[in-house]
Short mmCIF file of C-alpha atoms in Angstrom, two decimals:
data_model
loop_
_atom_site.label_atom_id
_atom_site.label_comp_id
_atom_site.label_asym_id
_atom_site.label_seq_id
_atom_site.Cartn_x
_atom_site.Cartn_y
_atom_site.Cartn_z
CA ASP A 1 -5.79 -5.74 -28.78
CA ILE A 2 -4.97 -2.11 -28.25
CA GLN A 3 -1.44 -1.33 -29.52
CA MET A 4 0.81 1.01 -27.60
CA THR A 5 3.68 2.79 -29.33
CA GLN A 6 6.31 4.37 -27.32
CA PHE A 7 9.04 6.87 -28.83
CA PRO A 8 11.92 7.27 -28.60
CA SER A 9 13.11 3.83 -28.17
CA THR A 10 16.40 5.16 -26.74
CA LEU A 11 17.13 8.62 -25.37
CA SER A 12 20.30 9.94 -24.56
CA ALA A 13 20.34 12.66 -22.08
CA SER A 14 22.51 14.51 -19.27
CA VAL A 15 21.80 15.06 -15.71
CA GLY A 16 19.66 18.06 -15.29
CA ASP A 17 17.89 17.98 -18.71
CA ARG A 18 14.23 17.84 -19.17
CA VAL A 19 13.15 14.47 -20.88
CA THR A 20 10.01 13.75 -22.38
CA ILE A 21 8.67 10.27 -23.43
CA THR A 22 5.59 9.80 -25.61
CA CYS A 23 3.19 6.94 -25.60
CA ARG A 24 0.41 6.59 -28.47
CA ALA A 25 -2.51 4.19 -28.27
CA SER A 26 -4.11 2.74 -31.23
CA GLN A 27 -7.43 3.74 -30.06
CA SER A 28 -8.81 6.16 -27.37
CA ILE A 29 -8.13 4.79 -23.78
CA GLY A 30 -9.41 7.98 -21.88
CA ASN A 31 -6.95 8.48 -19.10
CA TRP A 32 -6.52 4.76 -18.47
CA LEU A 33 -2.77 4.81 -18.77
CA ALA A 34 0.11 4.01 -16.31
CA TRP A 35 4.08 4.56 -16.49
CA TYR A 36 6.62 2.26 -15.07
CA GLN A 37 10.16 2.57 -14.52
CA GLN A 38 12.43 -0.57 -14.76
CA LYS A 39 15.93 -0.78 -13.70
CA PRO A 40 18.29 -3.73 -14.30
CA GLY A 41 17.85 -6.62 -11.99
CA ARG A 42 15.05 -4.82 -10.33
CA ALA A 43 11.20 -5.09 -10.44
CA PRO A 44 9.31 -2.48 -12.41
CA LYS A 45 8.17 0.42 -10.21
CA LEU A 46 4.77 2.24 -10.77
CA LEU A 47 5.27 5.92 -11.40
CA VAL A 48 2.10 7.24 -12.76
CA TYR A 49 -1.54 5.95 -13.08
CA GLU A 50 -4.62 7.50 -14.53
CA ALA A 51 -2.36 9.25 -16.89
CA SER A 52 -1.37 11.99 -14.45
CA THR A 53 -1.68 10.81 -11.01
CA LEU A 54 1.72 10.30 -9.25
CA GLU A 55 1.99 7.20 -7.21
CA THR A 56 2.88 7.90 -3.55
CA GLY A 57 6.57 8.43 -2.92
CA VAL A 58 7.43 9.27 -6.52
CA PRO A 59 9.72 12.43 -6.86
CA SER A 60 7.56 15.50 -8.06
CA ARG A 61 10.18 15.84 -11.02
CA PHE A 62 8.16 13.08 -12.68
CA SER A 63 4.98 14.13 -14.32
CA GLY A 64 2.36 12.50 -16.75
CA SER A 65 -0.30 14.08 -19.00
CA GLY A 66 -2.23 13.19 -21.97
CA TYR A 67 -5.85 11.82 -22.70
CA GLY A 68 -7.27 9.71 -25.43
CA THR A 69 -4.50 8.33 -27.59
CA GLU A 70 -1.58 10.55 -26.81
CA PHE A 71 0.39 10.72 -23.71
CA THR A 72 3.57 11.99 -22.26
CA LEU A 73 5.79 11.32 -19.40
CA THR A 74 8.09 14.12 -18.35
CA ILE A 75 11.16 14.25 -16.10
CA SER A 76 11.73 17.79 -15.35
CA SER A 77 15.48 17.56 -14.24
CA LEU A 78 16.81 14.34 -14.96
CA GLN A 79 18.91 12.85 -11.92
CA PRO A 80 21.48 9.96 -11.81
CA ASP A 81 18.83 7.63 -10.18
CA ASP A 82 16.47 7.95 -13.37
CA PHE A 83 18.47 6.35 -15.89
CA ALA A 84 16.33 3.30 -16.60
CA ILE A 85 13.79 1.98 -18.88
CA TYR A 86 10.24 3.36 -18.99
CA TYR A 87 7.02 1.56 -20.15
CA CYS A 88 3.47 2.83 -20.62
CA GLN A 89 0.74 0.46 -20.07
CA GLN A 90 -3.11 0.90 -20.95
CA TYR A 91 -5.78 -0.61 -18.89
CA LYS A 92 -8.80 0.64 -20.79
CA SER A 93 -9.42 -2.82 -22.41
CA TYR A 94 -9.56 -6.26 -20.55
CA SER A 95 -6.53 -7.31 -22.61
CA LEU A 96 -3.73 -5.23 -20.99
CA THR A 97 -0.95 -4.04 -23.21
CA PHE A 98 2.34 -2.24 -22.77
CA GLY A 99 4.47 0.09 -24.83
CA GLY A 100 7.81 -1.17 -26.21
CA GLY A 101 9.75 0.82 -23.74
CA THR A 102 12.15 3.92 -23.74
CA LYS A 103 15.59 3.51 -22.49
CA VAL A 104 17.01 6.67 -21.00
CA GLU A 105 20.76 6.64 -21.04
CA ILE A 106 23.56 8.78 -20.14
CA GLN A 107 24.75 10.92 -22.79
CA GLN B 1 4.80 -4.22 3.34
CA VAL B 2 3.39 -6.72 0.75
CA GLN B 3 6.34 -8.67 -0.93
CA LEU B 4 6.17 -11.21 -3.79
CA GLN B 5 8.66 -13.69 -4.55
CA GLU B 6 8.69 -16.01 -7.72
CA SER B 7 10.15 -19.38 -7.72
CA GLY B 8 10.59 -22.24 -10.13
CA PRO B 9 12.96 -24.08 -12.53
CA GLY B 10 15.26 -21.78 -14.42
CA LEU B 11 15.50 -24.12 -17.25
CA VAL B 12 12.83 -25.76 -19.18
CA LYS B 13 13.01 -27.99 -22.26
CA PRO B 14 10.98 -27.09 -25.51
CA SER B 15 7.63 -28.71 -25.57
CA GLU B 16 7.39 -29.21 -21.81
CA THR B 17 5.56 -27.07 -19.14
CA LEU B 18 6.95 -24.02 -17.28
CA SER B 19 5.69 -23.96 -13.78
CA LEU B 20 6.29 -21.00 -11.41
CA THR B 21 5.08 -20.16 -7.92
CA CYS B 22 4.48 -16.65 -6.47
CA THR B 23 4.74 -16.53 -2.71
CA VAL B 24 3.16 -13.71 -1.04
CA SER B 25 4.40 -12.50 2.48
CA GLY B 26 3.35 -9.24 4.54
CA GLY B 27 -0.12 -9.66 3.16
CA SER B 28 -2.83 -12.02 2.06
CA VAL B 29 -3.75 -13.46 -1.41
CA SER B 30 -7.19 -13.09 -0.47
CA SER B 31 -9.21 -10.15 -1.79
CA TYR B 32 -6.84 -9.20 -4.46
CA TYR B 33 -5.94 -9.77 -8.29
CA TRP B 34 -2.76 -11.40 -9.11
CA ASN B 35 -1.09 -10.91 -12.39
CA TRP B 36 1.69 -12.63 -14.16
CA ILE B 37 3.82 -10.45 -16.63
CA ARG B 38 6.94 -11.48 -18.35
CA ARG B 39 9.73 -9.38 -19.73
CA SER B 40 12.18 -10.20 -22.60
CA PRO B 41 14.58 -7.99 -24.43
CA GLU B 42 12.69 -8.71 -27.74
CA LYS B 43 9.14 -8.16 -26.68
CA GLY B 44 9.54 -5.99 -23.64
CA LEU B 45 6.66 -6.34 -21.06
CA GLU B 46 3.89 -8.77 -21.70
CA TRP B 47 0.76 -9.24 -19.45
CA ILE B 48 -0.04 -13.05 -19.40
CA GLY B 49 -3.06 -12.87 -17.31
CA TYR B 50 -4.62 -12.52 -13.79
CA ILE B 51 -6.43 -14.67 -11.25
CA TYR B 52 -8.73 -13.28 -8.53
CA TYR B 53 -8.33 -14.97 -5.22
CA SER B 54 -11.81 -16.73 -5.88
CA GLY B 55 -10.17 -18.45 -8.80
CA THR B 56 -11.74 -16.27 -11.56
CA THR B 57 -9.16 -15.95 -14.26
CA ASN B 58 -8.73 -13.61 -17.52
CA TYR B 59 -5.89 -14.46 -19.79
CA ASN B 60 -4.20 -12.59 -22.66
CA PRO B 61 -5.46 -14.13 -26.01
CA SER B 62 -2.04 -14.59 -26.92
CA PHE B 63 -1.50 -17.01 -23.98
CA LYS B 64 -4.92 -18.32 -23.49
CA SER B 65 -4.70 -21.84 -25.05
CA ARG B 66 -1.50 -22.40 -23.07
CA ALA B 67 -1.52 -20.68 -19.70
CA THR B 68 -3.15 -21.91 -16.53
CA MET B 69 -3.34 -19.95 -13.17
CA SER B 70 -4.35 -21.04 -9.95
CA VAL B 71 -4.21 -19.91 -6.03
CA ASP B 72 -3.57 -21.77 -2.81
CA LEU B 73 -5.04 -19.46 -0.09
CA SER B 74 -3.74 -21.70 2.72
CA LYS B 75 -0.14 -21.29 1.53
CA ASN B 76 -0.60 -17.78 0.42
CA GLN B 77 0.67 -18.62 -3.10
CA VAL B 78 -0.32 -18.07 -6.87
CA PHE B 79 0.89 -20.38 -9.48
CA LEU B 80 1.59 -20.14 -13.25
CA LYS B 81 1.67 -23.18 -15.68
CA LEU B 82 2.63 -22.44 -19.35
CA ARG B 83 2.41 -25.49 -21.69
CA SER B 84 4.21 -26.37 -24.68
CA VAL B 85 6.96 -23.74 -24.39
CA THR B 86 9.44 -22.74 -27.08
CA ALA B 87 12.66 -20.54 -26.97
CA ALA B 88 10.28 -17.55 -27.54
CA ASP B 89 8.97 -18.20 -23.94
CA THR B 90 12.48 -17.43 -22.62
CA ALA B 91 11.99 -14.41 -20.42
CA VAL B 92 11.73 -13.20 -16.85
CA TYR B 93 8.44 -13.84 -15.38
CA HIS B 94 6.92 -11.42 -12.69
CA CYS B 95 4.05 -11.91 -10.39
CA SER B 96 2.33 -8.61 -9.51
CA ARG B 97 -0.60 -7.33 -7.57
CA GLY B 98 -2.86 -4.67 -8.71
CA GLN B 99 -3.04 -1.27 -6.86
CA GLY B 100 -5.67 -1.55 -4.09
CA SER B 101 -8.46 -3.97 -5.03
CA SER B 102 -8.11 -3.51 -8.73
CA VAL B 103 -6.45 -5.76 -11.47
CA THR B 104 -4.20 -2.88 -12.43
CA PRO B 105 -2.19 -0.63 -12.52
CA PHE B 106 0.43 -2.96 -11.09
CA GLY B 107 1.46 -1.55 -7.59
CA TYR B 108 3.42 -4.45 -6.17
CA TRP B 109 5.99 -6.61 -8.37
CA GLY B 110 8.02 -9.54 -7.51
CA GLN B 111 11.92 -9.44 -8.60
CA GLY B 112 11.05 -11.98 -11.39
CA ALA B 113 12.19 -15.40 -12.12
CA LEU B 114 14.36 -15.93 -15.36
CA VAL B 115 13.17 -18.98 -17.15
CA THR B 116 15.32 -20.21 -20.02
CA VAL B 117 13.79 -22.63 -22.62
CA SER B 118 16.45 -24.82 -24.10
CA SER B 119 17.27 -28.29 -24.79
#
């Protein structure tokens, strides 16, 4: 299996901050990476796919970048609605795997 | 708008079989891939596997010997059975549809069904 490592596991930030989450793959996955946002009691929501393509309806303050083994999700100006857990997911291999998650909490 | 709803027993005894149903509304099961994914505090998100509407399946090797997925096109439902459960299988189980006609990324999700494994 391709292992996905996310860091940090927890991130404390304030409204208006620029936030960056990193996801590292154990082997090259090209741009076959997605990012999801998950809030308590709700289903995960697709934010970004193919490493940098924003899903329809996702605010432009979210952006994704990277290729190969290192990827980032950036929130340019953190909003109250953005406090959540974020997961990366690779879909290069037939056995799909997620990162361990990054919890973005209020500082 | 496609909506997915998981249902099934919230409590399963160790060594027994977990059975869940995903009911799809606002769209058809046909022509799409349907995934089961679970979420727990210990392991985060884990992909269990997918089933294509035709019945073709692909399972995560970690679940391959215990998981079985099936579909009922007439009822617009997708099913998951997980045998020989232990406490480690306690999780919220989501069904999910791939974006467009792909397996993944996961564009549609159900709210999830909490399953607790306990005697």
